CSV table of C-alpha atoms and ligand atoms in Angstrom, one decimal:
chain,number,residue,atom,x,y,z
Z,1,UNK,CA,-26.6,55.7,-3.0
Z,2,UNK,CA,-22.9,55.4,-4.0
Z,3,UNK,CA,-20.5,58.3,-3.6
Z,4,UNK,CA,-18.0,59.3,-6.3
Z,5,UNK,CA,-15.0,61.5,-5.5
Z,6,UNK,CA,-14.4,63.6,-8.6
Z,7,UNK,CA,-12.2,66.4,-9.9
Z,8,UNK,CA,-12.9,68.2,-13.1
Z,9,UNK,CA,-11.0,67.0,-16.2
Z,10,UNK,CA,-9.6,63.9,-14.5
Z,11,UNK,CA,-10.3,60.2,-15.0
Z,12,UNK,CA,-13.4,60.6,-12.7
Z,13,UNK,CA,-15.1,61.9,-15.9
Z,14,UNK,CA,-15.2,58.2,-17.0
Z,15,UNK,CA,-17.3,57.3,-14.0
Z,16,UNK,CA,-19.6,60.3,-14.3
Z,17,UNK,CA,-20.1,59.6,-18.0
Z,18,UNK,CA,-20.9,55.9,-17.3
Z,19,UNK,CA,-23.4,56.8,-14.6
Z,20,UNK,CA,-25.1,59.2,-17.0
Z,21,UNK,CA,-25.2,56.5,-19.7
Z,22,UNK,CA,-26.7,54.1,-17.1
Z,23,UNK,CA,-29.2,56.6,-15.8
Z,24,UNK,CA,-27.9,55.9,-12.3
Z,25,UNK,CA,-27.7,58.6,-9.6
Z,26,UNK,CA,-24.8,58.9,-7.3
Z,27,UNK,CA,-23.6,61.5,-4.8
Z,28,UNK,CA,-20.7,63.4,-6.5
Z,29,UNK,CA,-18.2,65.0,-4.3
Z,30,UNK,CA,-16.0,67.5,-6.3
Z,31,UNK,CA,-12.5,68.0,-5.0
Z,32,UNK,CA,-9.8,70.6,-5.8
Z,33,UNK,CA,-7.0,69.2,-7.8
Z,34,UNK,CA,-4.6,67.7,-6.8
Z,35,UNK,CA,-6.5,66.6,-3.7
Z,36,UNK,CA,-3.5,65.3,-1.9
Z,37,UNK,CA,-2.1,68.8,-1.7
Z,38,UNK,CA,-5.3,70.9,-1.6
Z,39,UNK,CA,-7.6,68.6,0.4
Z,40,UNK,CA,-5.3,66.3,2.4
Z,41,UNK,CA,-8.1,64.8,4.4
Z,42,UNK,CA,-9.1,63.0,1.2
Z,43,UNK,CA,-6.0,60.7,1.8
Z,44,UNK,CA,-8.1,59.0,4.5
Z,45,UNK,CA,-10.6,58.0,1.7
Z,46,UNK,CA,-8.0,57.1,-0.9
Z,47,UNK,CA,-4.4,56.9,0.3
Z,48,UNK,CA,-3.0,57.3,-3.2
Z,49,UNK,CA,-4.6,60.7,-3.3
Z,50,UNK,CA,-5.9,60.1,-6.8
Z,51,UNK,CA,-9.4,60.5,-8.3
Z,52,UNK,CA,-11.8,58.9,-8.8
Z,53,UNK,CA,-12.8,56.9,-5.7
Z,54,UNK,CA,-16.2,55.1,-5.5
Z,55,UNK,CA,-17.7,54.2,-2.2
Z,56,UNK,CA,-20.8,52.0,-2.3
Z,57,UNK,CA,-21.6,50.5,1.0
Z,58,UNK,CA,-18.7,48.2,1.9
Z,59,UNK,CA,-17.2,48.6,-1.6
Z,60,UNK,CA,-14.4,51.1,-2.1
Z,61,UNK,CA,-12.6,51.3,-5.5
Z,62,UNK,CA,-9.9,53.7,-6.6
Z,63,UNK,CA,-9.3,52.6,-10.3
Z,64,UNK,CA,-11.5,54.4,-12.8
Z,65,UNK,CA,-12.0,51.4,-15.0
Z,66,UNK,CA,-12.5,49.0,-12.1
Z,67,UNK,CA,-15.2,51.4,-10.9
Z,68,UNK,CA,-16.7,51.3,-14.4
Z,69,UNK,CA,-16.6,47.5,-14.5
Z,70,UNK,CA,-18.2,47.3,-11.1
Z,71,UNK,CA,-21.0,49.7,-12.0
Z,72,UNK,CA,-21.7,48.2,-15.4
Z,73,UNK,CA,-21.9,44.7,-13.8
Z,74,UNK,CA,-24.1,45.9,-10.9
Z,75,UNK,CA,-26.6,47.4,-13.3
Z,76,UNK,CA,-26.5,44.6,-15.9
Z,77,UNK,CA,-25.3,46.9,-18.6
Z,78,UNK,CA,-24.5,45.7,-22.1
Z,79,UNK,CA,-21.6,48.2,-22.0
Z,80,UNK,CA,-19.7,45.4,-20.2
Z,81,UNK,CA,-18.8,42.7,-22.7
Z,82,UNK,CA,-19.1,39.6,-20.5
Z,83,UNK,CA,-16.9,36.5,-20.5
Z,84,UNK,CA,-18.2,34.0,-23.1
Z,85,UNK,CA,-19.2,36.8,-25.5
Z,86,UNK,CA,-17.2,36.4,-28.8
Z,87,UNK,CA,-16.2,40.1,-28.6
Z,88,UNK,CA,-14.8,39.6,-25.0
Z,89,UNK,CA,-11.1,39.2,-25.9
Z,90,UNK,CA,-11.0,42.3,-28.1
Z,91,UNK,CA,-13.0,44.2,-25.5
Z,92,UNK,CA,-10.4,43.5,-22.8
Z,93,UNK,CA,-7.6,44.6,-25.2
Z,94,UNK,CA,-9.3,47.9,-25.9
Z,95,UNK,CA,-10.4,48.4,-22.3
Z,96,UNK,CA,-6.7,48.4,-21.3
Z,97,UNK,CA,-5.6,50.4,-24.3
Z,98,UNK,CA,-7.3,53.6,-23.1
Z,99,UNK,CA,-5.7,53.5,-19.7
Z,100,UNK,CA,-2.5,51.6,-20.0
Z,101,UNK,CA,-1.3,52.6,-23.5
Z,102,UNK,CA,-2.8,56.0,-24.2
Z,103,UNK,CA,-2.7,57.4,-20.7
Z,104,UNK,CA,1.0,56.7,-20.2
Z,105,UNK,CA,2.4,59.5,-22.4
Z,106,UNK,CA,-0.6,61.8,-21.7
Z,107,UNK,CA,-0.1,61.5,-17.9
Z,108,UNK,CA,3.6,62.4,-18.4
Z,109,UNK,CA,2.5,65.6,-20.3
Z,110,UNK,CA,0.1,66.4,-17.4
Z,111,UNK,CA,2.5,65.8,-14.6
Z,112,UNK,CA,5.6,67.4,-16.2
Z,113,UNK,CA,3.5,70.3,-17.5
Z,114,UNK,CA,2.4,71.1,-13.9
Z,115,UNK,CA,5.9,71.5,-12.6
Z,116,UNK,CA,6.9,75.0,-11.8
Z,117,UNK,CA,10.4,74.4,-13.2
Z,118,UNK,CA,10.5,75.3,-16.9
Z,119,UNK,CA,13.3,75.0,-19.5
Z,120,UNK,CA,14.7,73.0,-22.4
Z,121,UNK,CA,14.8,69.7,-20.5
Z,122,UNK,CA,11.2,70.0,-19.5
Z,123,UNK,CA,10.2,71.0,-23.1
Z,124,UNK,CA,12.1,67.9,-24.4
Z,125,UNK,CA,10.3,65.6,-22.1
Z,126,UNK,CA,6.9,67.0,-23.1
Z,127,UNK,CA,7.8,66.9,-26.8
Z,128,UNK,CA,8.9,63.2,-26.5
Z,129,UNK,CA,5.6,62.4,-24.7
Z,130,UNK,CA,3.6,64.1,-27.4
Z,131,UNK,CA,5.5,62.2,-30.1
Z,132,UNK,CA,4.9,58.9,-28.2
Z,133,UNK,CA,1.2,59.7,-27.9
Z,134,UNK,CA,1.0,60.3,-31.6
Z,135,UNK,CA,2.6,56.9,-32.3
Z,136,UNK,CA,0.2,55.2,-29.9
Z,137,UNK,CA,-2.8,56.9,-31.4
Z,138,UNK,CA,-2.2,55.3,-34.7
Z,139,UNK,CA,-3.5,52.0,-33.4
Z,140,UNK,CA,-6.8,53.7,-32.6
Z,141,UNK,CA,-6.9,55.2,-36.1
Z,142,UNK,CA,-6.5,51.7,-37.6
Z,143,UNK,CA,-9.0,50.1,-35.4
Z,144,UNK,CA,-11.7,52.6,-36.3
Z,145,UNK,CA,-11.6,51.7,-40.0
Z,146,UNK,CA,-15.2,50.6,-40.7
Z,147,UNK,CA,-16.2,50.9,-37.1
Z,148,UNK,CA,-18.2,53.5,-35.1
Z,149,UNK,CA,-17.1,52.1,-31.7
Z,150,UNK,CA,-14.1,50.1,-30.6
Z,151,UNK,CA,-15.7,46.7,-30.1
Z,152,UNK,CA,-19.0,44.8,-30.4
Z,153,UNK,CA,-20.6,47.4,-32.7
Z,154,UNK,CA,-21.9,49.4,-29.8
Z,155,UNK,CA,-20.8,51.8,-27.0
Z,156,UNK,CA,-18.9,49.8,-24.4
Z,157,UNK,CA,-16.6,50.5,-21.5
Z,158,UNK,CA,-13.7,50.3,-24.0
Z,159,UNK,CA,-15.0,53.6,-25.5
Z,160,UNK,CA,-15.4,55.1,-22.0
Z,161,UNK,CA,-11.8,54.1,-21.3
Z,162,UNK,CA,-10.5,55.7,-24.6
Z,163,UNK,CA,-12.8,58.7,-24.2
Z,164,UNK,CA,-10.8,60.2,-21.4
Z,165,UNK,CA,-7.4,60.3,-23.1
Z,166,UNK,CA,-9.1,61.7,-26.2
Z,167,UNK,CA,-10.5,64.5,-23.9
Z,168,UNK,CA,-7.0,65.2,-22.7
Z,169,UNK,CA,-5.7,65.4,-26.3
Z,170,UNK,CA,-8.2,68.3,-26.8
Z,171,UNK,CA,-7.2,70.0,-23.5
Z,172,UNK,CA,-3.5,69.7,-24.3
Z,173,UNK,CA,-4.0,71.3,-27.7
Z,174,UNK,CA,-2.6,68.3,-29.6
Z,175,UNK,CA,-5.6,67.5,-31.8
Z,176,UNK,CA,-3.2,67.3,-34.8
Z,177,UNK,CA,-2.1,63.9,-33.4
Z,178,UNK,CA,-5.6,62.5,-34.2
Z,179,UNK,CA,-6.2,60.9,-37.6
Z,180,UNK,CA,-9.6,61.7,-39.3
Z,181,UNK,CA,-11.3,58.5,-38.0
Z,182,UNK,CA,-10.1,59.2,-34.5
Z,183,UNK,CA,-11.3,62.8,-34.6
Z,184,UNK,CA,-14.7,61.7,-35.9
Z,185,UNK,CA,-14.9,59.0,-33.2
Z,186,UNK,CA,-14.1,61.6,-30.5
Z,187,UNK,CA,-16.9,63.8,-31.9
Z,188,UNK,CA,-19.3,60.8,-31.8
Z,189,UNK,CA,-18.5,60.3,-28.1
Z,190,UNK,CA,-18.6,64.0,-27.3
Z,191,UNK,CA,-22.0,64.5,-28.9
Z,192,UNK,CA,-23.7,62.0,-26.6
Z,193,UNK,CA,-25.9,63.8,-24.1
Z,194,UNK,CA,-24.6,61.6,-21.3
Z,195,UNK,CA,-21.0,62.7,-22.1
Z,196,UNK,CA,-22.0,66.3,-22.2
Z,197,UNK,CA,-23.8,66.1,-18.8
Z,198,UNK,CA,-20.7,64.4,-17.3
Z,199,UNK,CA,-18.2,66.9,-18.6
Z,200,UNK,CA,-20.3,69.8,-17.3
Z,201,UNK,CA,-20.0,68.7,-13.7
Z,202,UNK,CA,-17.7,71.2,-11.9
H,1,GSH,N1,-5.2,54.3,-12.8
H,1,GSH,C1,-5.9,55.3,-12.0
H,1,GSH,C2,-5.2,56.6,-12.0
H,1,GSH,C3,-5.8,57.7,-11.2
H,1,GSH,C4,-5.1,59.0,-11.3
H,1,GSH,O1,-3.8,59.1,-11.5
H,1,GSH,N2,-5.8,60.1,-11.3
H,1,GSH,C5,-5.2,61.4,-11.5
H,1,GSH,C6,-6.2,62.4,-12.2
H,1,GSH,S1,-6.6,61.8,-13.8
H,1,GSH,C7,-5.0,62.0,-10.1
H,1,GSH,O2,-5.8,62.0,-9.3
H,1,GSH,N3,-3.8,62.6,-9.9
H,1,GSH,C8,-3.5,63.3,-8.7
H,1,GSH,C9,-2.2,62.8,-8.0
H,1,GSH,O3,-1.5,62.0,-8.6
H,1,GSH,O4,-1.9,63.4,-6.9
H,1,GSH,C10,-7.3,55.4,-12.5
H,1,GSH,O5,-7.6,55.0,-13.6
H,1,GSH,O6,-8.2,55.8,-11.7
């Protein structure tokens, strides 16, 4: 059985959610956050100190979407849009959008918001990141016109990728940045039993 190193409200929720969608069991090891400070022995598992990490026999992966691709391929899931599929190119675009485009300003809000230092400069950085997230979210709003899911007319890893930054938007109290289609899309993802089981893991 594979092992997943997890911390609540982090990108490891993508992996837990996918496992639930696949109906695949794994050993979940929950860590305090940030593990590099609160559980430094985790650095021997993942030298970057980030979560998630997946260990599956000789396989060790430390990128949430690489873990999702690995698991979806291993279990022959249609959530992975394979090379040769007409939807593949769009799938790759939206797979990266969730991590590379949406997570950039949201990670800034998370890391700067954790600093003990407060003040006008910090507020300005957070405000700029919020504005930037709002601009980046408009691409999602446009994409969802006439669509329930990002690609291929079904739930794919692209939705798992985008689902985490949308979770953070809620946690950060910036729901006003979501257009109506994006808000409805997030609800569609959140209402899935697999999502709810994953999000409940401590
Ligand atoms: N690109 C990586 C990013 C992993 C990452 O930065 N995880 C955050 C939590 S969402 C983390 O563990 N941060 C702790 C730290 O940087 O010390 C992924 O998708 O897994």
